[in-house]
Amino acid sequence: MATTTTNPSNDDTQSSLDVVLQLLSSLTLSHDDAQSIIDVITDQIQAAALPAVQPAPTVVVPVVAPPTPTVQAATLPAVQPAPAAVVPVMAPPTVIVQAATCPAVQPAPAVEPPAVIVQAAALPAVVNHPTPTARSGFYGFPHLPLTEVVVNGETRGQQHYRGFAFDVPRAAALGPFYLITRGSRVGVFETWQRTSPYVLGVSCSSFSRCKSLYDGLIRMLDAIDLGEAQWLP
């Protein structure tokens, strides 16, 4: 007698599918919607009918610890200390220093310094300028020679000092007075009108106003002493 074995899972699947089809037939659905629902249910039922996949058994691999190497301590030969070397200490030789015989130092003979003869420089003689006085109608120094000269129809007094001639004003002159040390005429003159013709237009002329007639005559002698007085063409 043959025995027929029926898979319970297939029967259940078919029964569930029939129930679903009956429910869908009672609903108002489009053909596409109904087909989509049937496909989804069929896929779910087939997936449930597959046998369960058993997980693979876990393989336990025993971990074997590596053997610990045993290091045998090498037996080293005992180090013998080096024999102590005895170094004899030599005494340093005695150094005998002979004192050098130095010749006797003879003292240097005394040198007499040469006699220095200082000659006194000849100083110029100091000239005392005496007070000018009026002589022969002209104002000048009484110790100096006085002559008369005619200049442009006018008689003028002229004195001489160290070979240099210079004009002096009249005794009645009131001033102001001017000293000309470089000009066409040289000396002391009264008023600018009598002075200007001898310096204006004369190249390298030199003149100045005097504080007084006495001041002008003293400065005239100083200019002659210094070589600053000069007659110009």
CSV table of N, CA, C and O in Angstrom, one decimal, residues 167-227:
chain,number,residue,atom,x,y,z
A,167,ASP,N,100.2,166.3,6.6
A,167,ASP,CA,99.6,167.6,6.8
A,167,ASP,C,99.0,167.8,8.1
A,167,ASP,O,98.5,166.8,8.7
A,168,VAL,N,99.0,169.0,8.7
A,168,VAL,CA,98.4,169.4,9.9
A,168,VAL,C,97.5,170.6,9.7
A,168,VAL,O,97.7,171.4,8.8
A,169,PRO,N,96.4,170.7,10.5
A,169,PRO,CA,95.5,171.8,10.3
A,169,PRO,C,96.0,173.1,10.9
A,169,PRO,O,96.9,173.2,11.6
A,170,ARG,N,95.3,174.2,10.6
A,170,ARG,CA,95.6,175.5,11.1
A,170,ARG,C,95.2,175.5,12.6
A,170,ARG,O,94.4,174.8,13.1
A,171,ALA,N,95.8,176.4,13.4
A,171,ALA,CA,95.6,176.5,14.8
A,171,ALA,C,94.2,177.0,15.1
A,171,ALA,O,93.6,176.6,16.1
A,172,ALA,N,93.6,177.7,14.2
A,172,ALA,CA,92.2,178.2,14.4
A,172,ALA,C,91.1,177.3,13.9
A,172,ALA,O,90.0,177.7,13.9
A,173,ALA,N,91.5,176.1,13.4
A,173,ALA,CA,90.5,175.1,12.9
A,173,ALA,C,89.6,174.7,14.0
A,173,ALA,O,90.0,174.4,15.1
A,174,LEU,N,88.3,174.6,13.6
A,174,LEU,CA,87.3,174.2,14.6
A,174,LEU,C,86.8,172.8,14.4
A,174,LEU,O,86.2,172.2,15.3
A,175,GLY,N,87.0,172.2,13.2
A,175,GLY,CA,86.6,170.8,13.0
A,175,GLY,C,85.2,170.7,12.4
A,175,GLY,O,84.6,171.8,12.1
A,176,PRO,N,84.6,169.5,12.3
A,176,PRO,CA,85.2,168.2,12.7
A,176,PRO,C,86.4,167.8,11.9
A,176,PRO,O,86.7,168.3,10.8
A,177,PHE,N,87.3,167.0,12.6
A,177,PHE,CA,88.6,166.6,12.0
A,177,PHE,C,88.5,165.2,11.4
A,177,PHE,O,87.9,164.3,12.0
A,178,TYR,N,89.3,165.0,10.3
A,178,TYR,CA,89.3,163.6,9.7
A,178,TYR,C,90.8,163.3,9.5
A,178,TYR,O,91.7,164.1,9.2
A,179,LEU,N,91.1,162.0,9.7
A,179,LEU,CA,92.4,161.5,9.5
A,179,LEU,C,92.5,160.7,8.2
A,179,LEU,O,91.7,159.7,8.0
A,180,ILE,N,93.5,161.0,7.3
A,180,ILE,CA,93.7,160.3,6.1
A,180,ILE,C,95.0,159.6,6.2
A,180,ILE,O,96.1,160.3,6.3
A,181,THR,N,95.0,158.2,6.3
A,181,THR,CA,96.3,157.5,6.3
A,181,THR,C,96.7,157.0,4.9
A,181,THR,O,97.9,156.7,4.7
A,182,ARG,N,95.8,156.9,4.0
A,182,ARG,CA,96.1,156.5,2.6
A,182,ARG,C,95.2,157.4,1.7
A,182,ARG,O,94.0,157.3,1.7
A,183,GLY,N,95.8,158.2,0.9
A,183,GLY,CA,95.1,159.1,0.0
A,183,GLY,C,96.1,159.9,-0.8
A,183,GLY,O,97.3,159.8,-0.7
A,184,SER,N,95.5,160.8,-1.7
A,184,SER,CA,96.3,161.7,-2.5
A,184,SER,C,97.1,162.7,-1.6
A,184,SER,O,98.1,163.2,-2.0
A,185,ARG,N,96.5,163.0,-0.4
A,185,ARG,CA,97.3,163.7,0.6
A,185,ARG,C,97.0,163.0,1.9
A,185,ARG,O,96.0,162.3,2.1
A,186,VAL,N,98.0,163.1,2.9
A,186,VAL,CA,97.9,162.3,4.1
A,186,VAL,C,98.1,163.3,5.3
A,186,VAL,O,98.9,164.2,5.2
A,187,GLY,N,97.3,163.1,6.3
A,187,GLY,CA,97.4,163.9,7.5
A,187,GLY,C,96.1,164.1,8.2
A,187,GLY,O,95.1,163.3,8.0
A,188,VAL,N,96.0,165.2,9.0
A,188,VAL,CA,94.7,165.5,9.7
A,188,VAL,C,94.2,166.8,9.1
A,188,VAL,O,94.9,167.8,8.9
A,189,PHE,N,92.8,166.7,8.7
A,189,PHE,CA,92.2,167.8,8.0
A,189,PHE,C,90.9,168.2,8.7
A,189,PHE,O,90.3,167.3,9.3
A,190,GLU,N,90.6,169.4,8.6
A,190,GLU,CA,89.4,169.9,9.2
A,190,GLU,C,88.2,170.0,8.2
A,190,GLU,O,88.5,170.3,7.0
A,191,THR,N,87.0,169.6,8.6
A,191,THR,CA,85.8,169.6,7.8
A,191,THR,C,85.9,168.6,6.7
A,191,THR,O,87.0,168.3,6.1
A,192,TRP,N,84.7,168.0,6.3
A,192,TRP,CA,84.6,167.0,5.3
A,192,TRP,C,84.9,167.7,3.9
A,192,TRP,O,85.4,167.0,3.0
A,193,GLN,N,84.5,169.0,3.7
A,193,GLN,CA,84.8,169.6,2.4
A,193,GLN,C,86.3,169.7,2.1
A,193,GLN,O,86.7,169.6,0.9
A,194,ARG,N,87.1,169.9,3.1
A,194,ARG,CA,88.6,169.9,2.9
A,194,ARG,C,89.2,168.6,2.8
A,194,ARG,O,90.3,168.4,2.3
A,195,THR,N,88.4,167.5,3.3
A,195,THR,CA,89.0,166.1,3.3
A,195,THR,C,88.6,165.3,2.1
A,195,THR,O,89.5,164.6,1.5
A,196,SER,N,87.4,165.5,1.6
A,196,SER,CA,86.8,164.6,0.6
A,196,SER,C,87.6,164.6,-0.7
A,196,SER,O,87.8,163.6,-1.4
A,197,PRO,N,88.2,165.8,-1.2
A,197,PRO,CA,88.9,165.7,-2.5
A,197,PRO,C,90.1,164.8,-2.5
A,197,PRO,O,90.6,164.4,-3.6
A,198,TYR,N,90.7,164.4,-1.3
A,198,TYR,CA,91.9,163.6,-1.3
A,198,TYR,C,91.6,162.1,-1.1
A,198,TYR,O,92.5,161.3,-1.1
A,199,VAL,N,90.3,161.7,-0.9
A,199,VAL,CA,90.0,160.3,-0.8
A,199,VAL,C,88.9,159.8,-1.8
A,199,VAL,O,88.9,158.6,-2.2
A,200,LEU,N,88.0,160.7,-2.1
A,200,LEU,CA,86.9,160.2,-3.1
A,200,LEU,C,87.5,160.0,-4.5
A,200,LEU,O,88.2,160.9,-5.0
A,201,GLY,N,87.3,158.9,-5.0
A,201,GLY,CA,87.8,158.6,-6.4
A,201,GLY,C,89.2,158.1,-6.4
A,201,GLY,O,89.8,157.8,-7.4
A,202,VAL,N,89.8,158.0,-5.2
A,202,VAL,CA,91.2,157.5,-5.0
A,202,VAL,C,91.2,156.1,-4.7
A,202,VAL,O,90.6,155.7,-3.6
A,203,SER,N,91.8,155.2,-5.5
A,203,SER,CA,91.8,153.8,-5.2
A,203,SER,C,92.6,153.4,-4.0
A,203,SER,O,93.7,154.0,-3.8
A,204,CYS,N,92.0,152.5,-3.1
A,204,CYS,CA,92.6,152.0,-1.9
A,204,CYS,C,92.9,153.1,-0.9
A,204,CYS,O,93.7,153.0,0.0
A,205,SER,N,92.0,154.2,-0.9
A,205,SER,CA,92.2,155.2,0.1
A,205,SER,C,91.7,154.7,1.5
A,205,SER,O,90.8,153.8,1.5
A,206,SER,N,92.1,155.3,2.6
A,206,SER,CA,91.7,155.0,3.9
A,206,SER,C,91.6,156.2,4.8
A,206,SER,O,92.6,157.0,4.8
A,207,PHE,N,90.5,156.4,5.4
A,207,PHE,CA,90.3,157.6,6.2
A,207,PHE,C,89.3,157.3,7.3
A,207,PHE,O,88.5,156.3,7.2
A,208,SER,N,89.2,158.1,8.3
A,208,SER,CA,88.2,158.0,9.4
A,208,SER,C,88.1,159.3,10.1
A,208,SER,O,89.0,160.2,10.1
A,209,ARG,N,87.0,159.4,10.8
A,209,ARG,CA,86.7,160.7,11.6
A,209,ARG,C,87.4,160.6,12.9
A,209,ARG,O,87.5,159.5,13.5
A,210,CYS,N,87.9,161.7,13.4
A,210,CYS,CA,88.6,161.8,14.7
A,210,CYS,C,87.7,162.3,15.8
A,210,CYS,O,86.8,163.1,15.6
A,211,LYS,N,88.0,161.8,17.0
A,211,LYS,CA,87.3,162.3,18.2
A,211,LYS,C,87.7,163.7,18.5
A,211,LYS,O,86.8,164.5,19.0
A,212,SER,N,89.0,164.0,18.3
A,212,SER,CA,89.5,165.4,18.5
A,212,SER,C,90.7,165.6,17.6
A,212,SER,O,91.2,164.6,17.0
A,213,LEU,N,91.2,166.8,17.6
A,213,LEU,CA,92.4,167.1,16.9
A,213,LEU,C,93.6,166.4,17.5
A,213,LEU,O,94.4,165.8,16.7
A,214,TYR,N,93.7,166.3,18.8
A,214,TYR,CA,94.8,165.6,19.4
A,214,TYR,C,94.7,164.1,19.1
A,214,TYR,O,95.7,163.5,18.8
A,215,ASP,N,93.5,163.5,19.1
A,215,ASP,CA,93.4,162.1,18.8
A,215,ASP,C,93.8,161.8,17.3
A,215,ASP,O,94.5,160.8,17.1
A,216,GLY,N,93.5,162.8,16.4
A,216,GLY,CA,93.9,162.6,15.0
A,216,GLY,C,95.4,162.6,14.8
A,216,GLY,O,96.0,161.8,14.1
A,217,LEU,N,96.1,163.5,15.5
A,217,LEU,CA,97.6,163.6,15.4
A,217,LEU,C,98.3,162.4,16.0
A,217,LEU,O,99.2,161.9,15.4
A,218,ILE,N,97.8,161.9,17.1
A,218,ILE,CA,98.4,160.7,17.8
A,218,ILE,C,98.2,159.5,16.9
A,218,ILE,O,99.1,158.7,16.6
A,219,ARG,N,97.0,159.3,16.3
A,219,ARG,CA,96.8,158.2,15.4
A,219,ARG,C,97.6,158.3,14.1
A,219,ARG,O,98.0,157.2,13.5
A,220,MET,N,97.9,159.5,13.7
A,220,MET,CA,98.8,159.7,12.5
A,220,MET,C,100.2,159.1,12.8
A,220,MET,O,100.7,158.4,11.9
A,221,LEU,N,100.7,159.4,13.9
A,221,LEU,CA,102.1,158.9,14.3
A,221,LEU,C,102.0,157.4,14.4
A,221,LEU,O,103.0,156.7,14.0
A,222,ASP,N,100.9,156.8,15.0
A,222,ASP,CA,100.8,155.4,15.1
A,222,ASP,C,100.8,154.7,13.7
A,222,ASP,O,101.4,153.6,13.5
A,223,ALA,N,100.1,155.3,12.8
A,223,ALA,CA,100.0,154.7,11.4
A,223,ALA,C,101.3,154.7,10.8
A,223,ALA,O,101.7,153.8,10.0
A,224,ILE,N,102.1,155.8,11.0
A,224,ILE,CA,103.5,155.8,10.4
A,224,ILE,C,104.4,154.7,11.1
A,224,ILE,O,105.1,154.0,10.4
A,225,ASP,N,104.2,154.5,12.4
A,225,ASP,CA,105.0,153.5,13.1
A,225,ASP,C,104.7,152.1,12.5
A,225,ASP,O,105.5,151.2,12.4
A,226,LEU,N,103.4,151.8,12.2
A,226,LEU,CA,102.9,150.5,11.8
A,226,LEU,C,103.1,150.3,10.3
A,226,LEU,O,102.8,149.2,9.7
A,227,GLY,N,103.5,151.4,9.5
A,227,GLY,CA,103.7,151.3,8.1
A,227,GLY,C,102.4,151.3,7.3
A,227,GLY,O,102.3,150.8,6.2
